[in-house]
Coordinates of N, CA and C in Angstrom, one line a residue:
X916 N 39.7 -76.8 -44.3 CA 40.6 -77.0 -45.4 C 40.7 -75.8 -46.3
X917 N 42.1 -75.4 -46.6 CA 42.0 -73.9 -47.5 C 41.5 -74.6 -49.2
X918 N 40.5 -73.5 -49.5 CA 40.1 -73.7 -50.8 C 41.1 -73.4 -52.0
X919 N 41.2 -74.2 -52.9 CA 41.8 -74.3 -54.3 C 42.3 -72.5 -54.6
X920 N 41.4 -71.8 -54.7 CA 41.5 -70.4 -55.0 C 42.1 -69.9 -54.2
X921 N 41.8 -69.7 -52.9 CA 43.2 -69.1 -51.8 C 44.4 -69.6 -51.9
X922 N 44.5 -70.5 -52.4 CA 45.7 -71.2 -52.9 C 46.7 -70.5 -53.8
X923 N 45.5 -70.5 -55.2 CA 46.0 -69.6 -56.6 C 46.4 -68.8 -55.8
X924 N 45.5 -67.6 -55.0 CA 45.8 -66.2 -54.7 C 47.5 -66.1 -53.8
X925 N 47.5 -66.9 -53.3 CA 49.1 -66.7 -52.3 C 50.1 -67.4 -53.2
X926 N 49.7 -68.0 -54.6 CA 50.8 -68.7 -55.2 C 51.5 -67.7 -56.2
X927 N 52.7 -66.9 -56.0 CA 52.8 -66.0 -56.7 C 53.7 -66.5 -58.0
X928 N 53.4 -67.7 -58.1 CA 53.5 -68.2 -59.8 C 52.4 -67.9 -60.2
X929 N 51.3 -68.0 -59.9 CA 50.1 -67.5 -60.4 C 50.0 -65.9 -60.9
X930 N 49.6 -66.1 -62.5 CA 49.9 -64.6 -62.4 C 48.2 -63.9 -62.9
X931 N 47.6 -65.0 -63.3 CA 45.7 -64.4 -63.8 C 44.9 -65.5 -62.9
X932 N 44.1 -64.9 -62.6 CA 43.2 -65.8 -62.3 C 41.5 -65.2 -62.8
X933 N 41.2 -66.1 -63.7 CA 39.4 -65.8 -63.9 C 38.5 -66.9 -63.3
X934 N 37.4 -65.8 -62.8 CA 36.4 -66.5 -62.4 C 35.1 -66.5 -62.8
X935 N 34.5 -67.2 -63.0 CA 32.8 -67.3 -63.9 C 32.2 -68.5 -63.0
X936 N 31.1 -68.7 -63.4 CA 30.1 -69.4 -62.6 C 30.3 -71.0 -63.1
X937 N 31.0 -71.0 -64.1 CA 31.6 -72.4 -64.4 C 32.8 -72.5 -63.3
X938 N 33.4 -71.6 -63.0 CA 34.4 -72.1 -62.0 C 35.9 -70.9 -62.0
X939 N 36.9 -71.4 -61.7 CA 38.2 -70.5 -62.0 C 39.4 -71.4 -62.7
X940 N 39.9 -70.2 -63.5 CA 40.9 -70.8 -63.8 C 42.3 -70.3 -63.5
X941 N 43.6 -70.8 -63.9 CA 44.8 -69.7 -63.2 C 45.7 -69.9 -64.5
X942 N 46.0 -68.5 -64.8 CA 47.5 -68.4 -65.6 C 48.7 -69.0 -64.7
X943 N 49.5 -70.0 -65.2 CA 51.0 -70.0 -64.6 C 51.4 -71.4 -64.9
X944 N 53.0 -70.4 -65.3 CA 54.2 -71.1 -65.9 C 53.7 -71.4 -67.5
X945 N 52.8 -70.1 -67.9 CA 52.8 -69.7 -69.6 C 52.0 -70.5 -70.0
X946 N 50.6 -71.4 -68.9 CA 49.4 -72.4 -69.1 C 48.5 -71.9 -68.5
X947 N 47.4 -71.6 -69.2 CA 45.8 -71.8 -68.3 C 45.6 -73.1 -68.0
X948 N 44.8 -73.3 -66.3 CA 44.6 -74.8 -66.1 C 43.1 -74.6 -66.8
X949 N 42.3 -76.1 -66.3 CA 40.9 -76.3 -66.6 C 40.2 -75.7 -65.4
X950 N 38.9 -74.9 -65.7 CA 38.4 -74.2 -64.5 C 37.6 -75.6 -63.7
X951 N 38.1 -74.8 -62.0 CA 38.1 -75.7 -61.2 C 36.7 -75.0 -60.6
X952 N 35.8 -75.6 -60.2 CA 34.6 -75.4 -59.4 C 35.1 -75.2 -58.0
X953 N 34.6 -73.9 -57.2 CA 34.7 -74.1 -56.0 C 33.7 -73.3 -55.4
X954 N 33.4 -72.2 -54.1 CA 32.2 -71.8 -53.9 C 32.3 -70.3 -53.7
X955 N 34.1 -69.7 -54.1 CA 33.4 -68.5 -54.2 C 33.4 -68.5 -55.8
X956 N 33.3 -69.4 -56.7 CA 32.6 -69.0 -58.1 C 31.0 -68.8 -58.1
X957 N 30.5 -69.2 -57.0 CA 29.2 -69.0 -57.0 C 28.7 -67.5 -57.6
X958 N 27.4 -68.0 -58.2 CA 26.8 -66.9 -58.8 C 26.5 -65.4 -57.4
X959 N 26.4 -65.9 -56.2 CA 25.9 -65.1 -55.1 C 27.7 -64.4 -54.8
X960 N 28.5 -65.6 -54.9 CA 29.7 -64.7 -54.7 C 30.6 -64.2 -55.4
X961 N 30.0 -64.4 -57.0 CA 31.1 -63.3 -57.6 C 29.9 -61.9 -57.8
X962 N 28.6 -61.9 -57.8 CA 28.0 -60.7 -57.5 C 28.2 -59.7 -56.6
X963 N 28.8 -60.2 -55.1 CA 29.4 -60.1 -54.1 C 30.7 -59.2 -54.4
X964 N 31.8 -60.0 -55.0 CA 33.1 -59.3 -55.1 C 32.9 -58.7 -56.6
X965 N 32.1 -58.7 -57.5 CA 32.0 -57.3 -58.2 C 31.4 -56.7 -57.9
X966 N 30.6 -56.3 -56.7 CA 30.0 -55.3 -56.3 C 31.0 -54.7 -55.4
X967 N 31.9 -55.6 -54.9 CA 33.3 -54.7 -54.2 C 34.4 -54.4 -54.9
X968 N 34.9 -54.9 -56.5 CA 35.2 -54.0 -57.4 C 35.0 -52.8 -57.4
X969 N 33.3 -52.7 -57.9 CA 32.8 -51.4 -57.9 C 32.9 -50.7 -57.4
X970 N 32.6 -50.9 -56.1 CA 32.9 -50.0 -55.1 C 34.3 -49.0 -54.9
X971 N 35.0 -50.4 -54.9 CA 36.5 -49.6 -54.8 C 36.7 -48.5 -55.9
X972 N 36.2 -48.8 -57.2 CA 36.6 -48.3 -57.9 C 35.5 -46.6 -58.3
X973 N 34.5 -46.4 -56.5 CA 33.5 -45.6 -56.9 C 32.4 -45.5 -58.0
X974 N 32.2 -46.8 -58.4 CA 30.7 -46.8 -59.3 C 30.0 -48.1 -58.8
X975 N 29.1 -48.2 -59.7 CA 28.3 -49.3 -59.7 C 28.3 -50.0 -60.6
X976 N 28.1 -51.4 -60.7 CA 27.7 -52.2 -62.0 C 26.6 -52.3 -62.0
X977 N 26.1 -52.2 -63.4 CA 24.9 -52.3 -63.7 C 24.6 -52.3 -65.4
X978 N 23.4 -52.2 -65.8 CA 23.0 -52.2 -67.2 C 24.1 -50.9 -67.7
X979 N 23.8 -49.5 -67.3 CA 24.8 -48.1 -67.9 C 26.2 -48.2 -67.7
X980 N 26.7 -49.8 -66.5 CA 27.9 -49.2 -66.3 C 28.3 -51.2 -66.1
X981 N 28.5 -51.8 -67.1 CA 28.3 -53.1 -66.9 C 29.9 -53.7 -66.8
X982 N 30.8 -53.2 -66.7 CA 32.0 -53.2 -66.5 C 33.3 -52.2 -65.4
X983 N 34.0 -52.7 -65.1 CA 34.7 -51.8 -63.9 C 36.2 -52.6 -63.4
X984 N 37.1 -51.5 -63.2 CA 38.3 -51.8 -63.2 C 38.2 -51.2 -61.4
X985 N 39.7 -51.8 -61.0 CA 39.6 -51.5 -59.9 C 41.5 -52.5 -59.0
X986 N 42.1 -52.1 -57.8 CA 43.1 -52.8 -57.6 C 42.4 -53.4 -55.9
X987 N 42.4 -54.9 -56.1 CA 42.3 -55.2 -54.8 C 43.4 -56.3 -53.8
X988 N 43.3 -56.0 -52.7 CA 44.2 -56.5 -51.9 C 43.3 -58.4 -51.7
X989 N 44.0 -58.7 -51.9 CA 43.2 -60.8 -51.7 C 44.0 -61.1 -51.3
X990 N 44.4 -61.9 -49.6 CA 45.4 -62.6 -49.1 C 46.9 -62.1 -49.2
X991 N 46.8 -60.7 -48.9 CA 47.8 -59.8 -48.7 C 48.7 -59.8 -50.1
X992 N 48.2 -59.8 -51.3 CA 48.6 -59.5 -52.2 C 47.7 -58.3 -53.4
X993 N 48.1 -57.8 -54.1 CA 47.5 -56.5 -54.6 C 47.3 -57.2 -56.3
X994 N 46.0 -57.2 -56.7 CA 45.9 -57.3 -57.8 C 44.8 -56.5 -58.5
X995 N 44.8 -56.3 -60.2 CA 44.6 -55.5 -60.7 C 43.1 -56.5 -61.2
X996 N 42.2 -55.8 -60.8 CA 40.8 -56.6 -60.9 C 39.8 -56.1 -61.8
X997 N 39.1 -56.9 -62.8 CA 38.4 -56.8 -63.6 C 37.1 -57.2 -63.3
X998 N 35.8 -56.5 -63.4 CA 34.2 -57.2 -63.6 C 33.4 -56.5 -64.4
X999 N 32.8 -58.0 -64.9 CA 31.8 -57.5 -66.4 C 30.8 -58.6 -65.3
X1000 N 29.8 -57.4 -65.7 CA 28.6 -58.4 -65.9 C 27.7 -58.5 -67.0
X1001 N 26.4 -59.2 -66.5 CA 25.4 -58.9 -67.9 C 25.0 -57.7 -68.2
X1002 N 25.1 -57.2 -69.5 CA 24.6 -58.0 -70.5 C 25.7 -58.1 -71.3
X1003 N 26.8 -58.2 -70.7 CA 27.9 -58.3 -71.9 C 28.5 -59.6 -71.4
X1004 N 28.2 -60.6 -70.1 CA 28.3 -62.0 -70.3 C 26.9 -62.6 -69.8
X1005 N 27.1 -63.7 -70.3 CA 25.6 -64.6 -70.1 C 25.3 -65.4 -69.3
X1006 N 26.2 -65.7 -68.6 CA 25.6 -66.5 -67.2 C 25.6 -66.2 -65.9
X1007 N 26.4 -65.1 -66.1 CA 26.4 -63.9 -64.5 C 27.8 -63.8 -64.8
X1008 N 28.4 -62.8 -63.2 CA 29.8 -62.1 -63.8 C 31.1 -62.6 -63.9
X1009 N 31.9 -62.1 -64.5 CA 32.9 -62.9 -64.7 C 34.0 -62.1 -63.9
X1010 N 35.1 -62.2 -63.7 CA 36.1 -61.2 -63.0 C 37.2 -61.6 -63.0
X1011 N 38.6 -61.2 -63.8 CA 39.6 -61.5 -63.7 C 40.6 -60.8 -62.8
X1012 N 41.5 -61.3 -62.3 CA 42.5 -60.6 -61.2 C 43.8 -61.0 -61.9
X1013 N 44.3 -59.9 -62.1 CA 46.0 -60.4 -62.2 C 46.9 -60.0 -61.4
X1014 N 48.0 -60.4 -61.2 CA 49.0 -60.2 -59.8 C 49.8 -59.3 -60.2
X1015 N 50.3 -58.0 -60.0 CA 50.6 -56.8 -60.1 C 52.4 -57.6 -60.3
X1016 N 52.7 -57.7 -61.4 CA 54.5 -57.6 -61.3 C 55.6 -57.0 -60.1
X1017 N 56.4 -58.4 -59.8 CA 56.9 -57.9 -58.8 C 58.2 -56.8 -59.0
X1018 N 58.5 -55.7 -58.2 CA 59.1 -54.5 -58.9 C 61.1 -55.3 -59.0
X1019 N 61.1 -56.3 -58.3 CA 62.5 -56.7 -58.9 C 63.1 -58.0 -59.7
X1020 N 61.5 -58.5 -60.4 CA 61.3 -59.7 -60.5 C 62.0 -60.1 -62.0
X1021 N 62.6 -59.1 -62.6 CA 63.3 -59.2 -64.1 C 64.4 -57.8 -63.7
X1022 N 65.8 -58.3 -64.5 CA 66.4 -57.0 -64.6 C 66.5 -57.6 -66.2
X1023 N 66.9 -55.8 -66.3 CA 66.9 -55.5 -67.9 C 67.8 -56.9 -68.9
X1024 N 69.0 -57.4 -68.0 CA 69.7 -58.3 -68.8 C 68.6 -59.8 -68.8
X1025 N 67.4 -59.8 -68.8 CA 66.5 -60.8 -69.1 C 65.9 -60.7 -70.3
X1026 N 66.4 -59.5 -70.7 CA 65.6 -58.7 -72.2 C 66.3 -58.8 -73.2
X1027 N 67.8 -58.5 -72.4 CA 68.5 -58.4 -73.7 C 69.5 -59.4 -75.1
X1028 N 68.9 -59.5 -76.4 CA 69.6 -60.2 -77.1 C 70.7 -60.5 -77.5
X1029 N 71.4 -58.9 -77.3 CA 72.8 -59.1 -77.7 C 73.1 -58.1 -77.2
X1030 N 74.3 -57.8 -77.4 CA 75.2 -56.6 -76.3 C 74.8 -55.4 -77.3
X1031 N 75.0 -55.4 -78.7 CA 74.6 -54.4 -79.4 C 72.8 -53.8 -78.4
X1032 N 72.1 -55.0 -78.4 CA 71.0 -54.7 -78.2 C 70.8 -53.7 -77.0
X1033 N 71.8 -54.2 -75.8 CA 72.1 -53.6 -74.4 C 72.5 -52.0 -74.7
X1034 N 73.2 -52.2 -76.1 CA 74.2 -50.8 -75.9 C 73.3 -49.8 -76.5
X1035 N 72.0 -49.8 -77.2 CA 71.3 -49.1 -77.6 C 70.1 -48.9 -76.7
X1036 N 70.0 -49.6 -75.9 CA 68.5 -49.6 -74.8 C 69.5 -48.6 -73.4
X1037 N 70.1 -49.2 -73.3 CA 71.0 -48.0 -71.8 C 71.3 -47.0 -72.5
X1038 N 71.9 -46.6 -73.9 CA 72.0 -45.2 -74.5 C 70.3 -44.7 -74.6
X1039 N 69.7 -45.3 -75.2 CA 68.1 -44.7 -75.1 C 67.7 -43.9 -73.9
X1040 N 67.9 -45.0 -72.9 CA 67.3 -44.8 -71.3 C 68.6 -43.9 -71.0
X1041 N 69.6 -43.3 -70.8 CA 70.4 -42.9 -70.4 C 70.4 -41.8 -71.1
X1042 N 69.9 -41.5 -72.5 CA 70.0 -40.2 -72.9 C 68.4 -39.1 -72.9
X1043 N 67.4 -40.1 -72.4 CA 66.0 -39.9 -71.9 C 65.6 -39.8 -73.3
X1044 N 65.6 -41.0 -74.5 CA 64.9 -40.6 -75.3 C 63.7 -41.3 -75.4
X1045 N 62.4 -40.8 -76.0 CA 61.5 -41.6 -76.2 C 61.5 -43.4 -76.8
X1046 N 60.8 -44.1 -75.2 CA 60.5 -45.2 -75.8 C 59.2 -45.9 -75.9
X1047 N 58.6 -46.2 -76.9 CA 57.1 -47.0 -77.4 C 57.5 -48.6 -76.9
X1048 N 56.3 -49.3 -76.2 CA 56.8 -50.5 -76.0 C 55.2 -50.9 -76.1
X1049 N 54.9 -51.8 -77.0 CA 53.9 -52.3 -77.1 C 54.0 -53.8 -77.5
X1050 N 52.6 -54.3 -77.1 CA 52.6 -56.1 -77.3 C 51.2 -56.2 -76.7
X1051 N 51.2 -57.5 -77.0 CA 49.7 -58.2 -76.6 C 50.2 -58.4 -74.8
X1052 N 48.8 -58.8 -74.4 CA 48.8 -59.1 -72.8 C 49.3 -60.0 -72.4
X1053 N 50.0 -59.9 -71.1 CA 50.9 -61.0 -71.0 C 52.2 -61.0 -71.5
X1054 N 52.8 -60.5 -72.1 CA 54.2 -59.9 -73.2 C 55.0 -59.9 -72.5
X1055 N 54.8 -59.2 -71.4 CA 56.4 -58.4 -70.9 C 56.5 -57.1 -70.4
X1056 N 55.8 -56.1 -71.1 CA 56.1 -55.2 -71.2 C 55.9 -54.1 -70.0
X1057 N 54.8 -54.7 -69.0 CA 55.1 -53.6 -67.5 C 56.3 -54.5 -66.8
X1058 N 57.0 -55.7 -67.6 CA 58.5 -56.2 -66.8 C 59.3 -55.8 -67.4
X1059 N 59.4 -55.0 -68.9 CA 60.8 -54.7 -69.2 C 60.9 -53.3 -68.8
X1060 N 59.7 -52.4 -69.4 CA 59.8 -51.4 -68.6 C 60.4 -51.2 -67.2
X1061 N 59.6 -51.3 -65.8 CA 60.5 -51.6 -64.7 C 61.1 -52.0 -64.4
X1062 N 62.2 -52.8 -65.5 CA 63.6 -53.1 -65.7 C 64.1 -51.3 -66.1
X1063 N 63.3 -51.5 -67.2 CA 64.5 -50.0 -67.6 C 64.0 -48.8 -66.8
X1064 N 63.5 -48.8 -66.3 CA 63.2 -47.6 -65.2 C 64.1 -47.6 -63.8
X1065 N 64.3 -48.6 -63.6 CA 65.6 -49.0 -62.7 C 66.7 -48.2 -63.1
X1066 N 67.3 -48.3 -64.5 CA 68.8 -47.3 -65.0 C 68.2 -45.9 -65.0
X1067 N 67.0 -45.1 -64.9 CA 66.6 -43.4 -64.9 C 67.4 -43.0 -63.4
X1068 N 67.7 -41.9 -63.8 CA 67.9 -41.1 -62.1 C 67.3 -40.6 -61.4
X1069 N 67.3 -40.9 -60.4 CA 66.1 -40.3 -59.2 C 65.9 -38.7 -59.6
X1070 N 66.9 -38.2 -60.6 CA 66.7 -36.9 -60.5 C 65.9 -36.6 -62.2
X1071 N 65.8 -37.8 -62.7 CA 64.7 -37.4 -63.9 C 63.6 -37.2 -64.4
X1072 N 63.0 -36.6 -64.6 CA 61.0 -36.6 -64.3 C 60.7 -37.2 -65.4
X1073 N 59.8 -38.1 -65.2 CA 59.7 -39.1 -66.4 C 57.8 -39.5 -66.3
X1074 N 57.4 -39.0 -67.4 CA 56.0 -39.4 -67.2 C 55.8 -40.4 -68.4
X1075 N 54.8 -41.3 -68.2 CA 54.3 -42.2 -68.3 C 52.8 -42.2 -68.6
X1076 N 52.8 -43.1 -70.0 CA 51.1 -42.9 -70.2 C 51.0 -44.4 -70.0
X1077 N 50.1 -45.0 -69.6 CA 49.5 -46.7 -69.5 C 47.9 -46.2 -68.8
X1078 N 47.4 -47.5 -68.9 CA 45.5 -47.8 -69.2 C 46.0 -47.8 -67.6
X1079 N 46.5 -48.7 -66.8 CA 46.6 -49.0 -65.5 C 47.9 -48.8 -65.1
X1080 N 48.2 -47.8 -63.7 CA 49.4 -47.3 -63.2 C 50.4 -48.7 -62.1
X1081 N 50.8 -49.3 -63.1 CA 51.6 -50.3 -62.4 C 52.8 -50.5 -62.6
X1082 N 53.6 -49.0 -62.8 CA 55.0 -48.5 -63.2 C 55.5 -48.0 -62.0
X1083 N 56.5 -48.5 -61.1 CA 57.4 -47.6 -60.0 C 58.0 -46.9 -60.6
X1084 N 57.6 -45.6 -60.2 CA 59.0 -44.4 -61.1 C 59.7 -44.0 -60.1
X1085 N 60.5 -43.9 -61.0 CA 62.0 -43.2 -60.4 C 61.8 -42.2 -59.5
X1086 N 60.6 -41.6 -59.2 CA 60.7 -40.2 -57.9 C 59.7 -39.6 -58.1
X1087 N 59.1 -38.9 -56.8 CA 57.9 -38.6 -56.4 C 57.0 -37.5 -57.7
X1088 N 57.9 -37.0 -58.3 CA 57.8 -35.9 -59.0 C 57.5 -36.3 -60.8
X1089 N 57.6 -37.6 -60.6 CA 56.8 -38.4 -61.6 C 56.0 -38.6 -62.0
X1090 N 55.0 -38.4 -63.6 CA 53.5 -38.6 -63.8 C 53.1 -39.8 -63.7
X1091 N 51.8 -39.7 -64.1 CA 51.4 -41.5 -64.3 C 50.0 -40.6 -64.8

């Protein structure tokens, strides 16, 4: 029988999923459920898959380095993966994964409140002027972006500052 969590992992309503030794839980449809016990929350198996965070991400966890970012592939999907261990949690490690935004899954008219609003966001993006987009996690904001990155021209070099690179740009010649 497939486990509860492989489930989360191929349900792409699912957009977080944490795991701790109490169990997992899953963002979706704008609710955390109740964490569900299953057996890769085990203590042996989330030691396991944050030590293959780490990996991926070339370090180690440990006391000097007790946290680690990293993007892993789970059930043919790519997610952006988190592990802390002790001593910054207390019952062993914890690890969140979120499901990388899909690159056509919002267009810009999802954003917009009014046509004024439209006519100053496509003049912005259209005349390459600087835009700040900030918010809490979860917001929106690597979806509205890659909305408006859709109107740039393949022929505009457009660099990009973020913590984690999960912006499709406009062309190879693009920072991040």
């Amino acid at each position: 029988a497939e486990s509860p969590f492989s489930r989360a992992l191929r349900d792409e309503a699912v957009e977080d999923i944490v795991l701790s030794p109490r169990g997992f839980a899953r963002f979706r449809e704008g609710a955390w459920s109740d964490p569900i016990v299953c057996e890769e929350c085990s203590t042996e198996a989330l030691h396991s898959l944050a030590r293959h965070i780490a990996e991926r991400a070339c370090t180690t966890l440990g006391l000097t380095q007790p946290s680690v970012d990293a993007y892993l592939t789970l059930e043919g999907t790519v997610f952006r993966a988190h592990a802390v261990s002790p001593p910054l949690v207390m019952e062993g490690p914890e690890i969140t994964l979120r499901r990388l935004p899909s690159i056509h899954r919002f267009s810009l008219e999802d954003f917009i409140m009014s046509e004024a609003h439209r006519q100053t966001l496509r003049a912005a993006i259209t005349n390459g002027d600087s835009i700040l987009v900030a918010g809490a996690t979860g917001s929106g904001k690597t979806s509205l972006l890659t909305a408006c990155l859709r109107l740039v021209s393949s022929r505009e070099r457009v660099i990009v500052l973020e913590d984690s690179p999960e912006l499709p740009l406009p062309n190879p010649l693009s920072t991040k």
